[in-house]
């Protein structure tokens, strides 16, 4: 069973789409900080462009809970805006604060869309290693079509 956690208006085929807002395509409405799935019940979790919308402490708790729900060998696929790449883009030609803080028009409608923390792929991978994940890959994110801005981290739950 695959999960698209914090799917927003972007449901993934072949996944249970989970969000706190009942968008079209959302099958489970819940807060990511309280996952209603059994321990060891999931094969994969996609957590794309969502972790930055939580405080650091909440995000680390969510990653621990994702690990709890994964089967041994299960994977978590995380993507989001790389804060260093965002600053470099801002300093060069883009000049868009939206890359760092989120889209202001959307934040005005949905305050929960504001970014609350910034990550890099390597920094997030380090945090995940500290909680027992094995890192399979750190690279450029592609889900939202911004590989020059986004990171990707693939983590694996080993053992039991």
CSV table of C-alpha atoms in Angstrom, one decimal:
chain,number,residue,atom,x,y,z
A,1,UNK,CA,0.0,0.0,0.0
A,2,UNK,CA,1.4,3.4,-1.0
A,3,UNK,CA,0.5,6.7,0.6
A,4,UNK,CA,0.7,10.3,-0.8
A,5,UNK,CA,0.9,12.2,2.4
A,6,UNK,CA,-0.3,15.9,2.3
A,7,UNK,CA,-1.4,15.3,-1.3
A,8,UNK,CA,-3.1,18.7,-1.5
A,9,UNK,CA,-4.8,19.1,-4.9
A,10,UNK,CA,-2.3,16.7,-6.5
A,11,UNK,CA,-3.5,13.1,-6.0
A,12,UNK,CA,-1.2,10.3,-7.2
A,13,UNK,CA,-2.7,7.3,-9.0
A,14,UNK,CA,-1.9,4.1,-7.2
A,15,UNK,CA,-1.7,5.8,-3.8
A,16,UNK,CA,-4.0,6.5,-0.9
A,17,UNK,CA,-4.1,10.3,-1.0
A,18,UNK,CA,-4.1,11.9,2.4
A,19,UNK,CA,-4.6,15.5,3.3
A,20,UNK,CA,-6.1,17.7,6.1
A,21,UNK,CA,-8.3,19.4,3.4
A,22,UNK,CA,-10.8,17.2,1.5
A,23,UNK,CA,-9.5,18.1,-2.0
A,24,UNK,CA,-10.9,16.1,-5.0
A,25,UNK,CA,-9.1,12.8,-5.0
A,26,UNK,CA,-8.3,12.9,-1.2
A,27,UNK,CA,-9.3,9.5,0.3
A,28,UNK,CA,-8.3,10.0,3.9
A,29,UNK,CA,-8.7,13.4,5.7
A,30,UNK,CA,-6.4,13.7,8.7
A,31,UNK,CA,-3.5,15.7,10.2
A,32,UNK,CA,-0.1,14.4,9.1
A,33,UNK,CA,1.0,14.7,12.7
A,34,UNK,CA,-1.4,11.8,13.7
A,35,UNK,CA,-1.3,9.1,11.0
A,36,UNK,CA,-4.1,6.6,11.4
A,37,UNK,CA,-2.2,3.7,9.8
A,38,UNK,CA,-1.0,0.5,11.5
A,39,UNK,CA,2.6,0.0,12.2
A,40,UNK,CA,4.4,-1.8,9.4
A,41,UNK,CA,1.4,-1.4,7.0
A,42,UNK,CA,2.8,0.8,4.2
A,43,UNK,CA,5.2,0.0,1.3
A,44,UNK,CA,5.9,3.6,0.4
A,45,UNK,CA,5.1,7.1,1.5
A,46,UNK,CA,5.4,10.1,-0.9
A,47,UNK,CA,5.8,13.3,1.1
A,48,UNK,CA,6.3,15.9,-1.6
A,49,UNK,CA,6.3,19.7,-1.1
A,50,UNK,CA,4.8,19.3,2.4
A,51,UNK,CA,7.5,19.0,5.0
A,52,UNK,CA,8.4,22.7,4.8
A,53,UNK,CA,4.9,23.5,5.8
A,54,UNK,CA,5.5,22.1,9.3
A,55,UNK,CA,7.7,23.4,12.1
A,56,UNK,CA,11.0,21.5,12.4
A,57,UNK,CA,9.9,19.6,15.5
A,58,UNK,CA,6.6,18.6,13.9
A,59,UNK,CA,8.3,17.5,10.7
A,60,UNK,CA,10.8,15.3,12.7
A,61,UNK,CA,7.8,13.7,14.5
A,62,UNK,CA,6.0,13.1,11.2
A,63,UNK,CA,9.2,11.4,9.8
A,64,UNK,CA,9.3,9.1,12.9
A,65,UNK,CA,5.6,8.3,12.4
A,66,UNK,CA,6.2,7.5,8.7
A,67,UNK,CA,9.0,5.2,9.7
A,68,UNK,CA,6.6,3.5,12.2
A,69,UNK,CA,4.0,2.9,9.4
A,70,UNK,CA,6.5,1.6,6.9
A,71,UNK,CA,7.1,-2.1,6.4
A,72,UNK,CA,10.8,-3.2,6.6
A,73,UNK,CA,12.3,-2.3,3.3
A,74,UNK,CA,9.6,0.4,2.8
A,75,UNK,CA,10.6,3.8,1.3
A,76,UNK,CA,9.8,7.4,2.0
A,77,UNK,CA,10.2,9.8,-1.0
A,78,UNK,CA,10.5,13.4,0.1
A,79,UNK,CA,10.8,16.4,-2.1
A,80,UNK,CA,10.7,20.1,-1.4
A,81,UNK,CA,12.4,23.5,-2.1
A,82,UNK,CA,16.1,23.4,-1.3
A,83,UNK,CA,16.6,26.6,0.8
A,84,UNK,CA,20.1,27.2,-0.5
A,85,UNK,CA,19.0,26.8,-4.1
A,86,UNK,CA,16.1,29.2,-3.4
A,87,UNK,CA,18.5,31.8,-2.1
A,88,UNK,CA,20.8,31.4,-5.1
A,89,UNK,CA,17.8,31.7,-7.4
A,90,UNK,CA,16.7,34.8,-5.6
A,91,UNK,CA,20.2,36.4,-5.8
A,92,UNK,CA,20.5,35.6,-9.5
A,93,UNK,CA,17.6,36.0,-11.9
A,94,UNK,CA,14.4,34.8,-10.3
A,95,UNK,CA,14.0,37.3,-7.5
A,96,UNK,CA,11.0,35.5,-6.2
A,97,UNK,CA,10.4,35.4,-2.4
A,98,UNK,CA,7.6,32.8,-3.1
A,99,UNK,CA,10.3,30.2,-3.6
A,100,UNK,CA,11.4,30.6,0.1
A,101,UNK,CA,8.1,31.4,1.9
A,102,UNK,CA,5.5,30.0,-0.4
A,103,UNK,CA,3.0,31.5,-2.9
A,104,UNK,CA,1.6,34.6,-1.2
A,105,UNK,CA,-1.7,34.5,-3.1
A,106,UNK,CA,-2.3,31.0,-1.8
A,107,UNK,CA,-1.1,31.8,1.7
A,108,UNK,CA,-3.7,34.6,1.9
A,109,UNK,CA,-6.4,32.0,1.2
A,110,UNK,CA,-4.8,29.1,3.1
A,111,UNK,CA,-2.4,30.3,5.9
A,112,UNK,CA,-1.3,26.7,6.4
A,113,UNK,CA,0.5,26.8,3.1
A,114,UNK,CA,3.2,29.1,4.5
A,115,UNK,CA,6.6,27.5,4.7
A,116,UNK,CA,7.7,27.1,8.4
A,117,UNK,CA,11.2,25.7,7.9
A,118,UNK,CA,13.8,25.4,5.2
A,119,UNK,CA,15.7,22.2,4.2
A,120,UNK,CA,18.5,21.0,2.0
A,121,UNK,CA,18.5,17.5,0.7
A,122,UNK,CA,21.8,16.7,2.6
A,123,UNK,CA,20.5,18.3,5.8
A,124,UNK,CA,17.3,16.4,5.8
A,125,UNK,CA,19.1,13.2,4.9
A,126,UNK,CA,21.3,13.7,8.0
A,127,UNK,CA,18.2,14.2,10.2
A,128,UNK,CA,16.7,11.0,8.8
A,129,UNK,CA,19.9,9.0,9.3
A,130,UNK,CA,19.8,10.1,13.0
A,131,UNK,CA,16.4,8.6,13.3
A,132,UNK,CA,17.4,5.3,11.8
A,133,UNK,CA,16.6,5.6,8.1
A,134,UNK,CA,19.0,4.3,5.5
A,135,UNK,CA,19.4,6.9,2.7
A,136,UNK,CA,19.1,5.5,-0.8
A,137,UNK,CA,19.4,8.7,-2.7
A,138,UNK,CA,19.8,12.5,-2.4
A,139,UNK,CA,19.3,14.5,-5.6
A,140,UNK,CA,17.2,16.9,-7.5
A,141,UNK,CA,13.4,16.9,-7.0
A,142,UNK,CA,11.2,16.5,-10.1
A,143,UNK,CA,7.6,16.1,-8.9
A,144,UNK,CA,6.8,19.8,-9.3
A,145,UNK,CA,9.1,20.3,-12.3
A,146,UNK,CA,11.7,22.5,-10.6
A,147,UNK,CA,14.9,20.3,-10.4
A,148,UNK,CA,17.1,23.4,-10.2
A,149,UNK,CA,15.2,24.5,-7.1
A,150,UNK,CA,14.0,21.3,-5.4
A,151,UNK,CA,15.7,18.5,-3.5
A,152,UNK,CA,14.8,14.8,-3.3
A,153,UNK,CA,15.6,12.4,-0.5
A,154,UNK,CA,14.8,8.7,-0.7
A,155,UNK,CA,14.9,6.9,2.7
A,156,UNK,CA,14.5,3.3,3.5
A,157,UNK,CA,13.3,1.6,6.7
A,158,UNK,CA,15.6,-1.3,7.4
A,159,UNK,CA,15.1,-4.2,9.8
A,160,UNK,CA,12.0,-4.7,11.8
